[in-house]
Amino acid sequence: MKTIVICSGGLDSVSLAHKVAAEQELFGLLSFDYGQRHRKELDFAAACARHLGVPHQIIDIREIGRHLTGSALTDDVDVPDGHYAEETMKATVVPNRNAIMLAISFGVAAARKADAVATAVHGGDHFIYPDCRPGFIDAFQAMQNHALDSYADVALYAPFVNVSKADIVADGARHDTPFAETWSCYKGGARHCGRCGTCVERREAFHLAGVPDPTEYDDPDFWVTATGSFVAEEVK
């Protein structure tokens, strides 16, 4: 399949790009600038495209993002520290973000005669983000089948939707994903903070997958405390 990967520059989507490049035909990467405070992630998406030798397009939806108020990712709201599964992490929800990005991506895929759009939503996102859940993925595919009926046949490829981030790290390692060239931290500083939900989840995933973590964190040990009350099974 000629597949377009939605790539933020994060660990999940860069791993997905390498998976698609190895197993399908990677048609290109799409990224979105929605006014996120960690916009530096887009530089890592561009690096991924260069590494894989495919086209990369950044679509500017900052005007849309400006109206999706109330999120710590787009507003003057502190990014919370702690485990991703904590209630406080709901402050990082950007309303309908994935639905908006996917709708645009499907339009691009149809126009370019691509066969599929790939998204790196995964099982660890389910608690916080409703537009990362299997029900949403299935419903979105059904909606697009109607939206593009008799014009294009585009599949939604979400291979990680029912797996953990540790599984993604393991899969990424199998496909030689350059993890050091990915960005997760929502705070967007010079280095990964090590304390926000995405940093904690990232550090924990490498540990559970048994894969060395090349990331430099400002607080490399905070994840131990943050994950203390959340038990995850190690990947075998």
PDB file of C-alpha atoms in Angstrom:
ATOM      1  CA  MET A   1       0.000   0.000   0.000  1.00  0.00           C
ATOM      2  CA  LYS A   2       1.073   3.559  -0.707  1.00  0.00           C
ATOM      3  CA  THR A   3       0.809   4.929   2.811  1.00  0.00           C
ATOM      4  CA  ILE A   4       1.037   8.477   4.148  1.00  0.00           C
ATOM      5  CA  VAL A   5       2.133   8.593   7.794  1.00  0.00           C
ATOM      6  CA  ILE A   6       0.967  11.357  10.104  1.00  0.00           C
ATOM      7  CA  CYS A   7       4.268  12.138  11.805  1.00  0.00           C
ATOM      8  CA  SER A   8       4.578  14.543  14.725  1.00  0.00           C
ATOM      9  CA  GLY A   9       8.265  13.822  15.234  1.00  0.00           C
ATOM     10  CA  GLY A  10       7.530  11.849  18.391  1.00  0.00           C
ATOM     11  CA  LEU A  11       8.723   8.371  19.266  1.00  0.00           C
ATOM     12  CA  ASP A  12       5.449   6.696  18.248  1.00  0.00           C
ATOM     13  CA  SER A  13       4.994   8.273  14.841  1.00  0.00           C
ATOM     14  CA  VAL A  14       8.668   8.054  13.864  1.00  0.00           C
ATOM     15  CA  SER A  15       8.622   4.363  14.822  1.00  0.00           C
ATOM     16  CA  LEU A  16       5.488   3.968  12.703  1.00  0.00           C
ATOM     17  CA  ALA A  17       7.175   5.650   9.745  1.00  0.00           C
ATOM     18  CA  HIS A  18      10.039   3.169   9.947  1.00  0.00           C
ATOM     19  CA  LYS A  19       7.583   0.271  10.243  1.00  0.00           C
ATOM     20  CA  VAL A  20       5.687   1.407   7.150  1.00  0.00           C
ATOM     21  CA  ALA A  21       8.930   1.983   5.241  1.00  0.00           C
ATOM     22  CA  ALA A  22       9.968  -1.608   6.015  1.00  0.00           C
ATOM     23  CA  GLU A  23       6.631  -3.333   5.424  1.00  0.00           C
ATOM     24  CA  GLN A  24       4.726  -1.201   2.877  1.00  0.00           C
ATOM     25  CA  GLU A  25       5.422   1.701   0.530  1.00  0.00           C
ATOM     26  CA  LEU A  26       6.006   4.876   2.518  1.00  0.00           C
ATOM     27  CA  PHE A  27       4.471   7.581   0.333  1.00  0.00           C
ATOM     28  CA  GLY A  28       5.413  10.510   2.541  1.00  0.00           C
ATOM     29  CA  LEU A  29       5.005  12.161   5.944  1.00  0.00           C
ATOM     30  CA  LEU A  30       2.422  14.730   6.989  1.00  0.00           C
ATOM     31  CA  SER A  31       2.897  16.943  10.038  1.00  0.00           C
ATOM     32  CA  PHE A  32       0.680  19.603  11.573  1.00  0.00           C
ATOM     33  CA  ASP A  33       1.539  22.922  13.166  1.00  0.00           C
ATOM     34  CA  TYR A  34      -1.446  23.639  15.408  1.00  0.00           C
ATOM     35  CA  GLY A  35       0.312  26.132  17.662  1.00  0.00           C
ATOM     36  CA  GLN A  36       1.702  23.509  20.030  1.00  0.00           C
ATOM     37  CA  ARG A  37       4.214  24.792  22.578  1.00  0.00           C
ATOM     38  CA  HIS A  38       6.488  21.863  21.701  1.00  0.00           C
ATOM     39  CA  ARG A  39       6.613  22.845  18.031  1.00  0.00           C
ATOM     40  CA  LYS A  40      10.248  21.736  17.934  1.00  0.00           C
ATOM     41  CA  GLU A  41       8.863  18.218  17.411  1.00  0.00           C
ATOM     42  CA  LEU A  42       8.284  19.185  13.780  1.00  0.00           C
ATOM     43  CA  ASP A  43      12.046  19.446  13.257  1.00  0.00           C
ATOM     44  CA  PHE A  44      12.300  15.789  14.244  1.00  0.00           C
ATOM     45  CA  ALA A  45       9.558  14.869  11.777  1.00  0.00           C
ATOM     46  CA  ALA A  46      11.546  16.622   9.046  1.00  0.00           C
ATOM     47  CA  ALA A  47      14.662  14.700  10.106  1.00  0.00           C
ATOM     48  CA  CYS A  48      12.704  11.448   9.887  1.00  0.00           C
ATOM     49  CA  ALA A  49      11.627  12.250   6.322  1.00  0.00           C
ATOM     50  CA  ARG A  50      15.207  13.022   5.326  1.00  0.00           C
ATOM     51  CA  HIS A  51      16.433   9.812   6.942  1.00  0.00           C
ATOM     52  CA  LEU A  52      13.866   7.729   5.073  1.00  0.00           C
ATOM     53  CA  GLY A  53      14.185   9.699   1.842  1.00  0.00           C
ATOM     54  CA  VAL A  54      10.505  10.592   1.475  1.00  0.00           C
ATOM     55  CA  PRO A  55       8.567  13.841   0.987  1.00  0.00           C
ATOM     56  CA  HIS A  56       7.467  15.764   4.071  1.00  0.00           C
ATOM     57  CA  GLN A  57       4.780  18.405   4.320  1.00  0.00           C
ATOM     58  CA  ILE A  58       3.903  20.542   7.331  1.00  0.00           C
ATOM     59  CA  ILE A  59       0.304  21.743   7.217  1.00  0.00           C
ATOM     60  CA  ASP A  60      -0.330  24.991   9.084  1.00  0.00           C
ATOM     61  CA  ILE A  61      -3.547  24.796  11.107  1.00  0.00           C
ATOM     62  CA  ARG A  62      -2.526  27.328  13.742  1.00  0.00           C
ATOM     63  CA  GLU A  63      -5.636  29.397  13.113  1.00  0.00           C
ATOM     64  CA  ILE A  64      -7.738  26.337  13.938  1.00  0.00           C
ATOM     65  CA  GLY A  65      -5.580  25.496  16.954  1.00  0.00           C
ATOM     66  CA  ARG A  66      -6.043  29.042  18.278  1.00  0.00           C
ATOM     67  CA  HIS A  67      -9.723  28.270  18.792  1.00  0.00           C
ATOM     68  CA  LEU A  68      -9.183  24.903  20.514  1.00  0.00           C
ATOM     69  CA  THR A  69      -8.665  26.605  23.852  1.00  0.00           C
ATOM     70  CA  GLY A  70      -8.044  25.237  27.317  1.00  0.00           C
ATOM     71  CA  SER A  71      -5.205  22.803  26.593  1.00  0.00           C
ATOM     72  CA  ALA A  72      -1.777  22.927  28.219  1.00  0.00           C
ATOM     73  CA  LEU A  73      -0.336  22.244  24.751  1.00  0.00           C
ATOM     74  CA  THR A  74      -1.714  25.404  23.150  1.00  0.00           C
ATOM     75  CA  ASP A  75      -2.656  27.813  25.961  1.00  0.00           C
ATOM     76  CA  ASP A  76      -0.803  29.502  28.807  1.00  0.00           C
ATOM     77  CA  VAL A  77      -1.518  26.532  31.063  1.00  0.00           C
ATOM     78  CA  ASP A  78       1.186  24.608  32.917  1.00  0.00           C
ATOM     79  CA  VAL A  79       1.974  21.149  31.555  1.00  0.00           C
ATOM     80  CA  PRO A  80       1.382  18.789  34.503  1.00  0.00           C
ATOM     81  CA  ASP A  81       4.071  16.464  35.826  1.00  0.00           C
ATOM     82  CA  GLY A  82       3.366  12.831  36.590  1.00  0.00           C
ATOM     83  CA  HIS A  83       2.163   9.588  35.037  1.00  0.00           C
ATOM     84  CA  TYR A  84       0.080   9.659  31.858  1.00  0.00           C
ATOM     85  CA  ALA A  85      -2.718   7.732  33.578  1.00  0.00           C
ATOM     86  CA  GLU A  86      -3.329  10.496  36.119  1.00  0.00           C
ATOM     87  CA  GLU A  87      -6.463  12.636  35.900  1.00  0.00           C
ATOM     88  CA  THR A  88      -4.364  15.806  35.703  1.00  0.00           C
ATOM     89  CA  MET A  89      -3.079  14.778  32.266  1.00  0.00           C
ATOM     90  CA  LYS A  90      -6.478  15.625  30.780  1.00  0.00           C
ATOM     91  CA  ALA A  91      -5.143  19.177  30.740  1.00  0.00           C
ATOM     92  CA  THR A  92      -3.156  18.115  27.656  1.00  0.00           C
ATOM     93  CA  VAL A  93      -6.241  17.255  25.595  1.00  0.00           C
ATOM     94  CA  VAL A  94      -6.625  19.382  22.449  1.00  0.00           C
ATOM     95  CA  PRO A  95     -10.317  18.967  21.511  1.00  0.00           C
ATOM     96  CA  ASN A  96     -10.834  16.935  18.343  1.00  0.00           C
ATOM     97  CA  ARG A  97      -7.175  17.254  17.354  1.00  0.00           C
ATOM     98  CA  ASN A  98      -6.835  13.784  15.841  1.00  0.00           C
ATOM     99  CA  ALA A  99     -10.177  13.982  14.084  1.00  0.00           C
ATOM    100  CA  ILE A 100      -9.156  17.263  12.439  1.00  0.00           C
ATOM    101  CA  MET A 101      -5.718  15.987  11.420  1.00  0.00           C
ATOM    102  CA  LEU A 102      -7.091  12.713  10.091  1.00  0.00           C
ATOM    103  CA  ALA A 103      -9.792  14.437   8.047  1.00  0.00           C
ATOM    104  CA  ILE A 104      -7.192  16.644   6.384  1.00  0.00           C
ATOM    105  CA  SER A 105      -4.858  13.678   5.872  1.00  0.00           C
ATOM    106  CA  PHE A 106      -7.572  11.618   4.201  1.00  0.00           C
ATOM    107  CA  GLY A 107      -8.262  14.506   1.834  1.00  0.00           C
ATOM    108  CA  VAL A 108      -4.569  14.722   0.982  1.00  0.00           C
ATOM    109  CA  ALA A 109      -4.357  10.945   0.526  1.00  0.00           C
ATOM    110  CA  ALA A 110      -7.353  10.926  -1.807  1.00  0.00           C
ATOM    111  CA  ALA A 111      -5.929  13.794  -3.860  1.00  0.00           C
ATOM    112  CA  ARG A 112      -2.535  12.086  -4.146  1.00  0.00           C
ATOM    113  CA  LYS A 113      -3.987   8.644  -4.916  1.00  0.00           C
ATOM    114  CA  ALA A 114      -2.525   7.095  -1.761  1.00  0.00           C
ATOM    115  CA  ASP A 115      -3.998   3.867  -0.413  1.00  0.00           C
ATOM    116  CA  ALA A 116      -3.779   4.509   3.314  1.00  0.00           C
ATOM    117  CA  VAL A 117      -3.205   7.017   6.092  1.00  0.00           C
ATOM    118  CA  ALA A 118      -1.255   5.741   9.098  1.00  0.00           C
ATOM    119  CA  THR A 119      -1.588   7.097  12.620  1.00  0.00           C
ATOM    120  CA  ALA A 120       0.425   6.108  15.686  1.00  0.00           C
ATOM    121  CA  VAL A 121      -2.312   6.223  18.327  1.00  0.00           C
ATOM    122  CA  HIS A 122      -1.700   3.504  20.908  1.00  0.00           C
ATOM    123  CA  GLY A 123      -3.211   1.739  23.894  1.00  0.00           C
ATOM    124  CA  GLY A 124      -1.567   4.030  26.437  1.00  0.00           C
ATOM    125  CA  ASP A 125      -3.507   6.979  25.000  1.00  0.00           C
ATOM    126  CA  HIS A 126      -6.958   5.506  25.656  1.00  0.00           C
ATOM    127  CA  PHE A 127      -7.438   6.840  29.190  1.00  0.00           C
ATOM    128  CA  ILE A 128      -6.715  10.460  28.315  1.00  0.00           C
ATOM    129  CA  TYR A 129      -7.552  10.920  24.648  1.00  0.00           C
ATOM    130  CA  PRO A 130     -10.966   9.820  23.305  1.00  0.00           C
ATOM    131  CA  ASP A 131      -9.842  10.271  19.690  1.00  0.00           C
ATOM    132  CA  CYS A 132      -7.142   7.628  20.172  1.00  0.00           C
ATOM    133  CA  ARG A 133      -9.476   4.774  21.085  1.00  0.00           C
ATOM    134  CA  PRO A 134     -10.362   1.772  18.886  1.00  0.00           C
ATOM    135  CA  GLY A 135     -13.998   2.854  18.680  1.00  0.00           C
ATOM    136  CA  PHE A 136     -12.962   6.219  17.257  1.00  0.00           C
ATOM    137  CA  ILE A 137     -10.626   4.600  14.723  1.00  0.00           C
ATOM    138  CA  ASP A 138     -13.378   2.275  13.498  1.00  0.00           C
ATOM    139  CA  ALA A 139     -15.944   5.054  13.360  1.00  0.00           C
ATOM    140  CA  PHE A 140     -13.589   7.388  11.508  1.00  0.00           C
ATOM    141  CA  GLN A 141     -12.922   4.745   8.868  1.00  0.00           C
ATOM    142  CA  ALA A 142     -16.659   4.215   8.417  1.00  0.00           C
ATOM    143  CA  MET A 143     -17.206   7.973   8.094  1.00  0.00           C
ATOM    144  CA  GLN A 144     -14.454   8.306   5.478  1.00  0.00           C
ATOM    145  CA  ASN A 145     -15.863   5.413   3.493  1.00  0.00           C
ATOM    146  CA  HIS A 146     -18.988   7.552   3.084  1.00  0.00           C
ATOM    147  CA  ALA A 147     -17.108  10.827   2.617  1.00  0.00           C
ATOM    148  CA  LEU A 148     -14.996   9.429  -0.249  1.00  0.00           C
ATOM    149  CA  ASP A 149     -17.555   7.019  -1.703  1.00  0.00           C
ATOM    150  CA  SER A 150     -17.039   6.559  -5.464  1.00  0.00           C
ATOM    151  CA  TYR A 151     -14.036   8.911  -5.372  1.00  0.00           C
ATOM    152  CA  ALA A 152     -11.269   7.175  -3.424  1.00  0.00           C
ATOM    153  CA  ASP A 153     -10.643   4.124  -1.273  1.00  0.00           C
ATOM    154  CA  VAL A 154      -8.353   5.111   1.597  1.00  0.00           C
ATOM    155  CA  ALA A 155      -7.696   2.849   4.583  1.00  0.00           C
ATOM    156  CA  LEU A 156      -6.889   4.011   8.112  1.00  0.00           C
ATOM    157  CA  TYR A 157      -3.852   2.084   9.332  1.00  0.00           C
ATOM    158  CA  ALA A 158      -3.439   2.147  13.121  1.00  0.00           C
ATOM    159  CA  PRO A 159      -1.271  -0.864  14.017  1.00  0.00           C
ATOM    160  CA  PHE A 160      -0.498   0.349  17.544  1.00  0.00           C
ATOM    161  CA  VAL A 161      -4.055   1.136  18.656  1.00  0.00           C
ATOM    162  CA  ASN A 162      -4.262  -1.849  21.005  1.00  0.00           C
ATOM    163  CA  VAL A 163      -0.631  -2.080  22.149  1.00  0.00           C
ATOM    164  CA  SER A 164       1.494  -0.323  24.765  1.00  0.00           C
ATOM    165  CA  LYS A 165       4.234   2.233  24.230  1.00  0.00           C
ATOM    166  CA  ALA A 166       6.724  -0.430  25.335  1.00  0.00           C
ATOM    167  CA  ASP A 167       5.499  -2.538  22.409  1.00  0.00           C
ATOM    168  CA  ILE A 168       6.123   0.422  20.111  1.00  0.00           C
ATOM    169  CA  VAL A 169       9.680   0.778  21.419  1.00  0.00           C
ATOM    170  CA  ALA A 170      10.279  -2.937  20.818  1.00  0.00           C
ATOM    171  CA  ASP A 171       8.838  -2.699  17.304  1.00  0.00           C
ATOM    172  CA  GLY A 172      10.809   0.465  16.598  1.00  0.00           C
ATOM    173  CA  ALA A 173      14.020  -1.239  17.672  1.00  0.00           C
ATOM    174  CA  ARG A 174      13.323  -4.074  15.219  1.00  0.00           C
ATOM    175  CA  HIS A 175      13.072  -1.517  12.429  1.00  0.00           C
ATOM    176  CA  ASP A 176      16.181   0.444  13.487  1.00  0.00           C
ATOM    177  CA  THR A 177      14.278   3.558  14.513  1.00  0.00           C
ATOM    178  CA  PRO A 178      16.739   6.289  15.585  1.00  0.00           C
ATOM    179  CA  PHE A 179      15.082   6.974  18.943  1.00  0.00           C
ATOM    180  CA  ALA A 180      17.519   9.760  19.794  1.00  0.00           C
ATOM    181  CA  GLU A 181      16.095  11.664  16.818  1.00  0.00           C
ATOM    182  CA  THR A 182      12.559  11.793  18.217  1.00  0.00           C
ATOM    183  CA  TRP A 183      10.895  14.307  20.528  1.00  0.00           C
ATOM    184  CA  SER A 184       8.249  13.576  23.163  1.00  0.00           C
ATOM    185  CA  CYS A 185       8.382  16.287  25.848  1.00  0.00           C
ATOM    186  CA  TYR A 186       5.325  18.540  25.929  1.00  0.00           C
ATOM    187  CA  LYS A 187       7.275  21.368  27.559  1.00  0.00           C
ATOM    188  CA  GLY A 188       9.469  21.890  24.495  1.00  0.00           C
ATOM    189  CA  GLY A 189      12.649  22.881  26.327  1.00  0.00           C
ATOM    190  CA  ALA A 190      16.258  22.350  25.309  1.00  0.00           C
ATOM    191  CA  ARG A 191      16.111  18.764  26.610  1.00  0.00           C
ATOM    192  CA  HIS A 192      13.343  16.374  27.629  1.00  0.00           C
ATOM    193  CA  CYS A 193      12.166  17.483  31.055  1.00  0.00           C
ATOM    194  CA  GLY A 194      11.754  13.929  32.381  1.00  0.00           C
ATOM    195  CA  ARG A 195       8.714  14.939  34.448  1.00  0.00           C
ATOM    196  CA  CYS A 196       5.740  15.519  32.155  1.00  0.00           C
ATOM    197  CA  GLY A 197       3.431  12.657  31.229  1.00  0.00           C
ATOM    198  CA  THR A 198       5.021  12.027  27.853  1.00  0.00           C
ATOM    199  CA  CYS A 199       8.538  11.977  29.307  1.00  0.00           C
ATOM    200  CA  VAL A 200       7.521   9.596  32.106  1.00  0.00           C
ATOM    201  CA  GLU A 201       5.736   7.319  29.635  1.00  0.00           C
ATOM    202  CA  ARG A 202       8.718   7.408  27.268  1.00  0.00           C
ATOM    203  CA  ARG A 203      11.251   6.544  29.976  1.00  0.00           C
ATOM    204  CA  GLU A 204       9.030   3.765  31.350  1.00  0.00           C
ATOM    205  CA  ALA A 205       8.486   2.287  27.872  1.00  0.00           C
ATOM    206  CA  PHE A 206      12.192   1.855  27.224  1.00  0.00           C
ATOM    207  CA  HIS A 207      12.571   0.213  30.628  1.00  0.00           C
ATOM    208  CA  LEU A 208       9.712  -2.229  30.050  1.00  0.00           C
ATOM    209  CA  ALA A 209      10.859  -3.028  26.524  1.00  0.00           C
ATOM    210  CA  GLY A 210      14.409  -3.705  27.684  1.00  0.00           C
ATOM    211  CA  VAL A 211      15.778  -1.272  25.099  1.00  0.00           C
ATOM    212  CA  PRO A 212      18.462   1.305  26.004  1.00  0.00           C
ATOM    213  CA  ASP A 213      17.024   4.827  26.196  1.00  0.00           C
ATOM    214  CA  PRO A 214      19.305   7.342  24.419  1.00  0.00           C
ATOM    215  CA  THR A 215      17.254  10.330  25.614  1.00  0.00           C
ATOM    216  CA  GLU A 216      18.809  13.052  27.760  1.00  0.00           C
ATOM    217  CA  TYR A 217      16.409  14.155  30.523  1.00  0.00           C
ATOM    218  CA  ASP A 218      16.672  17.085  32.916  1.00  0.00           C
ATOM    219  CA  ASP A 219      15.261  14.785  35.624  1.00  0.00           C
ATOM    220  CA  PRO A 220      16.136  11.233  34.522  1.00  0.00           C
ATOM    221  CA  ASP A 221      14.905   9.493  37.688  1.00  0.00           C
ATOM    222  CA  PHE A 222      11.526  11.142  38.262  1.00  0.00           C
ATOM    223  CA  TRP A 223       9.767   8.407  36.286  1.00  0.00           C
ATOM    224  CA  VAL A 224      10.479   5.879  39.049  1.00  0.00           C
ATOM    225  CA  THR A 225       8.439   7.872  41.561  1.00  0.00           C
ATOM    226  CA  ALA A 226       5.758   8.771  39.023  1.00  0.00           C
ATOM    227  CA  THR A 227       5.169   5.153  38.024  1.00  0.00           C
ATOM    228  CA  GLY A 228       5.318   3.791  41.572  1.00  0.00           C
ATOM    229  CA  SER A 229       1.543   3.502  41.955  1.00  0.00           C
ATOM    230  CA  PHE A 230       0.977   2.298  38.395  1.00  0.00           C
ATOM    231  CA  VAL A 231       1.957  -1.290  37.677  1.00  0.00           C
ATOM    232  CA  ALA A 232       2.663  -2.410  34.093  1.00  0.00           C
ATOM    233  CA  GLU A 233       3.711  -5.852  32.972  1.00  0.00           C
ATOM    234  CA  GLU A 234       7.118  -6.100  31.416  1.00  0.00           C
ATOM    235  CA  VAL A 235       7.294  -6.941  27.725  1.00  0.00           C
ATOM    236  CA  LYS A 236       8.574 -10.478  27.223  1.00  0.00           C
TER     237      LYS A 236
END
